[in-house]
Tab-separated table of C-alpha atoms in Angstrom:
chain	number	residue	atom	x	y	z
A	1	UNK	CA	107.620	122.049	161.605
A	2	UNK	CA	107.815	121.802	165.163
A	3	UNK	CA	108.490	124.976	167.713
A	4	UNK	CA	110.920	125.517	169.965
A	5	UNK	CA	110.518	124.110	173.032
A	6	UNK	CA	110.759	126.874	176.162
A	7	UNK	CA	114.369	125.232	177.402
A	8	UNK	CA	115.548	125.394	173.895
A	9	UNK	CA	113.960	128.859	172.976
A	10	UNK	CA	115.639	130.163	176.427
A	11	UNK	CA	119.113	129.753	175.475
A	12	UNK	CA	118.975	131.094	172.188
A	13	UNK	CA	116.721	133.697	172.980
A	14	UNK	CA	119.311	134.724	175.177
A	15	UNK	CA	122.137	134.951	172.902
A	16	UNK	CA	122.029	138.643	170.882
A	17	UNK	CA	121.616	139.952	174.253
A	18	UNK	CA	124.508	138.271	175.590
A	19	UNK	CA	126.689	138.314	172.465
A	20	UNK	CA	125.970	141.870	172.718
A	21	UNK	CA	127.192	142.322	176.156
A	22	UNK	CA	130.351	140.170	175.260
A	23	UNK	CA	130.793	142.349	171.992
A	24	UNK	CA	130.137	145.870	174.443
A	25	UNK	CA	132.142	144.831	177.226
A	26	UNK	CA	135.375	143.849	174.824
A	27	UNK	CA	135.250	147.139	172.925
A	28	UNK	CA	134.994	149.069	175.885
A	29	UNK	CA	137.692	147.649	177.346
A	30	UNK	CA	140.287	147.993	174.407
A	31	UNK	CA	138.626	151.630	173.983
A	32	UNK	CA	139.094	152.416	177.351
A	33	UNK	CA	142.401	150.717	179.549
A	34	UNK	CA	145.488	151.387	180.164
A	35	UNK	CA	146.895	148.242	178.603
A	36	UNK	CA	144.687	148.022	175.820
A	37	UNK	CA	145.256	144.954	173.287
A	38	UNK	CA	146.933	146.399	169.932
A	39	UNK	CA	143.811	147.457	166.577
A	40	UNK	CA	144.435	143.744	165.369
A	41	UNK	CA	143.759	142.177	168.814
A	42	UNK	CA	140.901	144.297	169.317
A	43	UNK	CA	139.396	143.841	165.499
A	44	UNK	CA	140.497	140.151	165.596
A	45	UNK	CA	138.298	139.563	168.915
A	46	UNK	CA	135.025	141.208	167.575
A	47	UNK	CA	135.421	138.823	164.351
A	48	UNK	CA	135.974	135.967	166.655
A	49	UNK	CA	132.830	136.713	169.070
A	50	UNK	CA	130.669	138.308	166.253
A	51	UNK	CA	131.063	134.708	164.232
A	52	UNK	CA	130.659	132.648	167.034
A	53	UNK	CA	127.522	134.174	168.005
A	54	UNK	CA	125.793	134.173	164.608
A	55	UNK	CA	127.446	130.092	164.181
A	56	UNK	CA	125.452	129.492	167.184
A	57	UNK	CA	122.250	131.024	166.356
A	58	UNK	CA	122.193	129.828	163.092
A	59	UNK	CA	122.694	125.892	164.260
A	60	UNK	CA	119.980	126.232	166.687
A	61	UNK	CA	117.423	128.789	164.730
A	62	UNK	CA	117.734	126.901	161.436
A	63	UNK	CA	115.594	127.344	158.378
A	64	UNK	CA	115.365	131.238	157.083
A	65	UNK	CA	114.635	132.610	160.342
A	66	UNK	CA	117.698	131.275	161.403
A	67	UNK	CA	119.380	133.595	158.184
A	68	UNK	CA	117.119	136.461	158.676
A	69	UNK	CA	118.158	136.253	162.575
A	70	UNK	CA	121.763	135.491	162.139
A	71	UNK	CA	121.739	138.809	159.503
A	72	UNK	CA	120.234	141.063	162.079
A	73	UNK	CA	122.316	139.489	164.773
A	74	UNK	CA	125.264	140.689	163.408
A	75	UNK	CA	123.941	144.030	162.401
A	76	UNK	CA	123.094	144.380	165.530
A	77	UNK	CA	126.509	143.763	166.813
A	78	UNK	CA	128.294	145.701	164.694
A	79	UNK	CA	126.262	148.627	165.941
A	80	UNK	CA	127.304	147.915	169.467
A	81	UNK	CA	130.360	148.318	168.564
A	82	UNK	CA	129.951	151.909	166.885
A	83	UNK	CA	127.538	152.734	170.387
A	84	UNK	CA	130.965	151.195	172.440
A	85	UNK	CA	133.215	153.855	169.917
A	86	UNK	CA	130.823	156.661	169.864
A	87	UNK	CA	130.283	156.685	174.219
A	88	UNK	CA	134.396	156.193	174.190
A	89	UNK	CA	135.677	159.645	176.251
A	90	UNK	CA	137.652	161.500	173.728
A	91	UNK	CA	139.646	162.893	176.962
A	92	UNK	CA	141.295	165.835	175.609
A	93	UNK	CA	139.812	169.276	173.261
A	94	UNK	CA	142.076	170.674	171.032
A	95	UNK	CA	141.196	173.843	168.832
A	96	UNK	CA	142.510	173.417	165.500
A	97	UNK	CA	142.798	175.504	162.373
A	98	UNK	CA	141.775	174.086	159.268
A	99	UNK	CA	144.161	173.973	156.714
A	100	UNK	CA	142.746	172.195	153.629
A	101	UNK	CA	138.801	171.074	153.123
A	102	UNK	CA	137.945	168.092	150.519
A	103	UNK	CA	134.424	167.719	150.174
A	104	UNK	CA	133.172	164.580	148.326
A	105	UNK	CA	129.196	164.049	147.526
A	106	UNK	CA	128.617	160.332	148.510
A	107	UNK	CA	125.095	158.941	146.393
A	108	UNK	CA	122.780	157.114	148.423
A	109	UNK	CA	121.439	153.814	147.248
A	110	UNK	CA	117.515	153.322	148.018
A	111	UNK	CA	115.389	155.856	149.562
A	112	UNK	CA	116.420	158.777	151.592
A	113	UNK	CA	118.437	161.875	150.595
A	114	UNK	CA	119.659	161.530	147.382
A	115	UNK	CA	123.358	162.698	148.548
A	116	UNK	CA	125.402	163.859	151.142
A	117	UNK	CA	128.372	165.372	151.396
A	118	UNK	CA	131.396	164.040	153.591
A	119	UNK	CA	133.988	166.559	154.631
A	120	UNK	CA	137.353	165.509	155.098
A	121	UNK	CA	139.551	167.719	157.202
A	122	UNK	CA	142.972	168.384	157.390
A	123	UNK	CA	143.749	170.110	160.523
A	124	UNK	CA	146.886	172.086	162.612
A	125	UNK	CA	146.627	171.551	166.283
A	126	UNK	CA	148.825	171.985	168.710
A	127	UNK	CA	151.381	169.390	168.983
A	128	UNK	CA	150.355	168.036	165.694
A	129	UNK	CA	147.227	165.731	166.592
A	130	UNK	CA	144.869	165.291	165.543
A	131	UNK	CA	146.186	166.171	161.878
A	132	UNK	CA	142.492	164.800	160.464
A	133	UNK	CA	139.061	165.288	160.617
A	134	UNK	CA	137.510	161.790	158.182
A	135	UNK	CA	134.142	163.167	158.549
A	136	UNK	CA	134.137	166.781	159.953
A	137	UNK	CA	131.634	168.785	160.130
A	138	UNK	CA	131.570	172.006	157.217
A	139	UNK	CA	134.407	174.495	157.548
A	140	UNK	CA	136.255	176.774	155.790
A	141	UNK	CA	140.412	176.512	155.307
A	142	UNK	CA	141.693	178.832	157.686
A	143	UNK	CA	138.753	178.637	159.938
A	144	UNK	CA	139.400	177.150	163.829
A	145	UNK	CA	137.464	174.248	165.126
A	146	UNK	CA	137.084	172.366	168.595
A	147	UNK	CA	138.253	168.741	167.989
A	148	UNK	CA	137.461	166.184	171.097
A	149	UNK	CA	140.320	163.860	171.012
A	150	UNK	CA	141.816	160.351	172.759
A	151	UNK	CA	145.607	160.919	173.723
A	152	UNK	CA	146.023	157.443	173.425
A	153	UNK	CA	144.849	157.330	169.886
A	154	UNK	CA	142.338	154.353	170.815
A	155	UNK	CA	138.949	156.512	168.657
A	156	UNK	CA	139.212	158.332	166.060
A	157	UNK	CA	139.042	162.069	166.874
A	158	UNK	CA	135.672	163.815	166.369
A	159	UNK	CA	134.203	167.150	166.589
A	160	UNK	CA	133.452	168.617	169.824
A	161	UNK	CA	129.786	167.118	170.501
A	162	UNK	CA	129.732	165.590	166.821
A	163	UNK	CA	129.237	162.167	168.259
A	164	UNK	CA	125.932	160.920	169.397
A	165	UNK	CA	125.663	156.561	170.584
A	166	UNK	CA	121.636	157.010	170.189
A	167	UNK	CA	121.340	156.461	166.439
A	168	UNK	CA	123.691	153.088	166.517
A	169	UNK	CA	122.050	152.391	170.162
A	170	UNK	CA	118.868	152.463	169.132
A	171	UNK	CA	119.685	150.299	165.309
A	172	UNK	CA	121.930	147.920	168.139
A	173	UNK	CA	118.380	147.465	170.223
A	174	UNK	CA	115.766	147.182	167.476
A	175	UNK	CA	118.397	144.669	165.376
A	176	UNK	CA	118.778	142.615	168.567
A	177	UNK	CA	115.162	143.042	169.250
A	178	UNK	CA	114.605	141.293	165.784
A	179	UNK	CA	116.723	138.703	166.384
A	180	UNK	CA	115.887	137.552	169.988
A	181	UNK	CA	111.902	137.315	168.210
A	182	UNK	CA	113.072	135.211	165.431
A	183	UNK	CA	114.839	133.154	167.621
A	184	UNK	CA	111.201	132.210	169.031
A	185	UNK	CA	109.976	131.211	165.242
A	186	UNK	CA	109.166	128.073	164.029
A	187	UNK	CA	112.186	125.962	163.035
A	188	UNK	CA	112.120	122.819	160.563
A	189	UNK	CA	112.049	119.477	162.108
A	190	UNK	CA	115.493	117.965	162.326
């Protein structure tokens, strides 16, 4: 087995942090502009830099910290993409009333809480968005809520303050983290 040498480690050492950049600075955009590319555009253009970021670090890793990498490569990315969603302004507030609650307990596989339950909200605001609430916080039919909404119907609409970017921030660092030190593993001899 032979290491990688410092002009070789460099480059790929490089990559989740610049795949990650790519990955942020694409989502923000079609979050964000006026002219934003259309949900398949947008979706299609993740999938295109997500795989050729993990192609790329596979090839050059190799061996199974080139898998182990490559799997918390695009982990990682896909978390920068729920940060990019989750920081997106949702411009407008809206108070709604609640018109019909369906609660659903969702089982957890592994450790942790053994369920939780996901609310799903259907909602009367004023001018008829946001009809929905996919995961709302608890409420009552009948009872108002604040919803934070985008008027151009780039996010999903959320609860006023229900979003937070530091849980899939921090999972986006510590996955790229992971991967940038595997990169710097051992690799078989080609």
């Amino acid at each position: 087995m032979s290491e990688l040498q410092p002009k070789e480690w460099g480059p790929v050492a490089a990559l989740p942090g610049a795949a990650a950049a790519a990955v942020l600075a694409w989502t923000s955009w079609c979050f964000t502009a006026a002219a934003a590319p259309s949900v398949t555009v947008t979706v299609a253009g993740v999938g295109v830099l997500l795989l050729a970021a993990c192609a790329v670090y596979f090839v050059r890793v190799g061996g199974s910290g080139g898998f182990f990498g490559t799997l918390f490569l695009a982990l990682g990315l896909l978390a920068a993409v729920a940060t990019a969603d989750q920081t997106t302004a949702r411009g407008e507030v809206a108070t709604c009333v609640v018109r019909d609650v369906q609660a659903r307990n969702q089982e957890s596989q592994g450790e942790g809480p053994a369920s939780k339950t996901v609310y799903r909200l259907a909602l009367d605001c004023p001018g008829g968005y946001p009809a929905e609430l996919k995961d709302g916080p608890e409420a009552e039919a009948g009872a108002e809520i604040r919803v934070s909404y985008d008027p151009g119907r780039r996010v999903s609409p959320a609860a006023e303050g229900g979003t937070s970017p530091w849980t899939a921030g921090v999972c986006a660092v510590v996955l790229l983290a992971l991967s940038t030190g595997l990169a710097g593993r051992r690799r078989p001899a080609a």
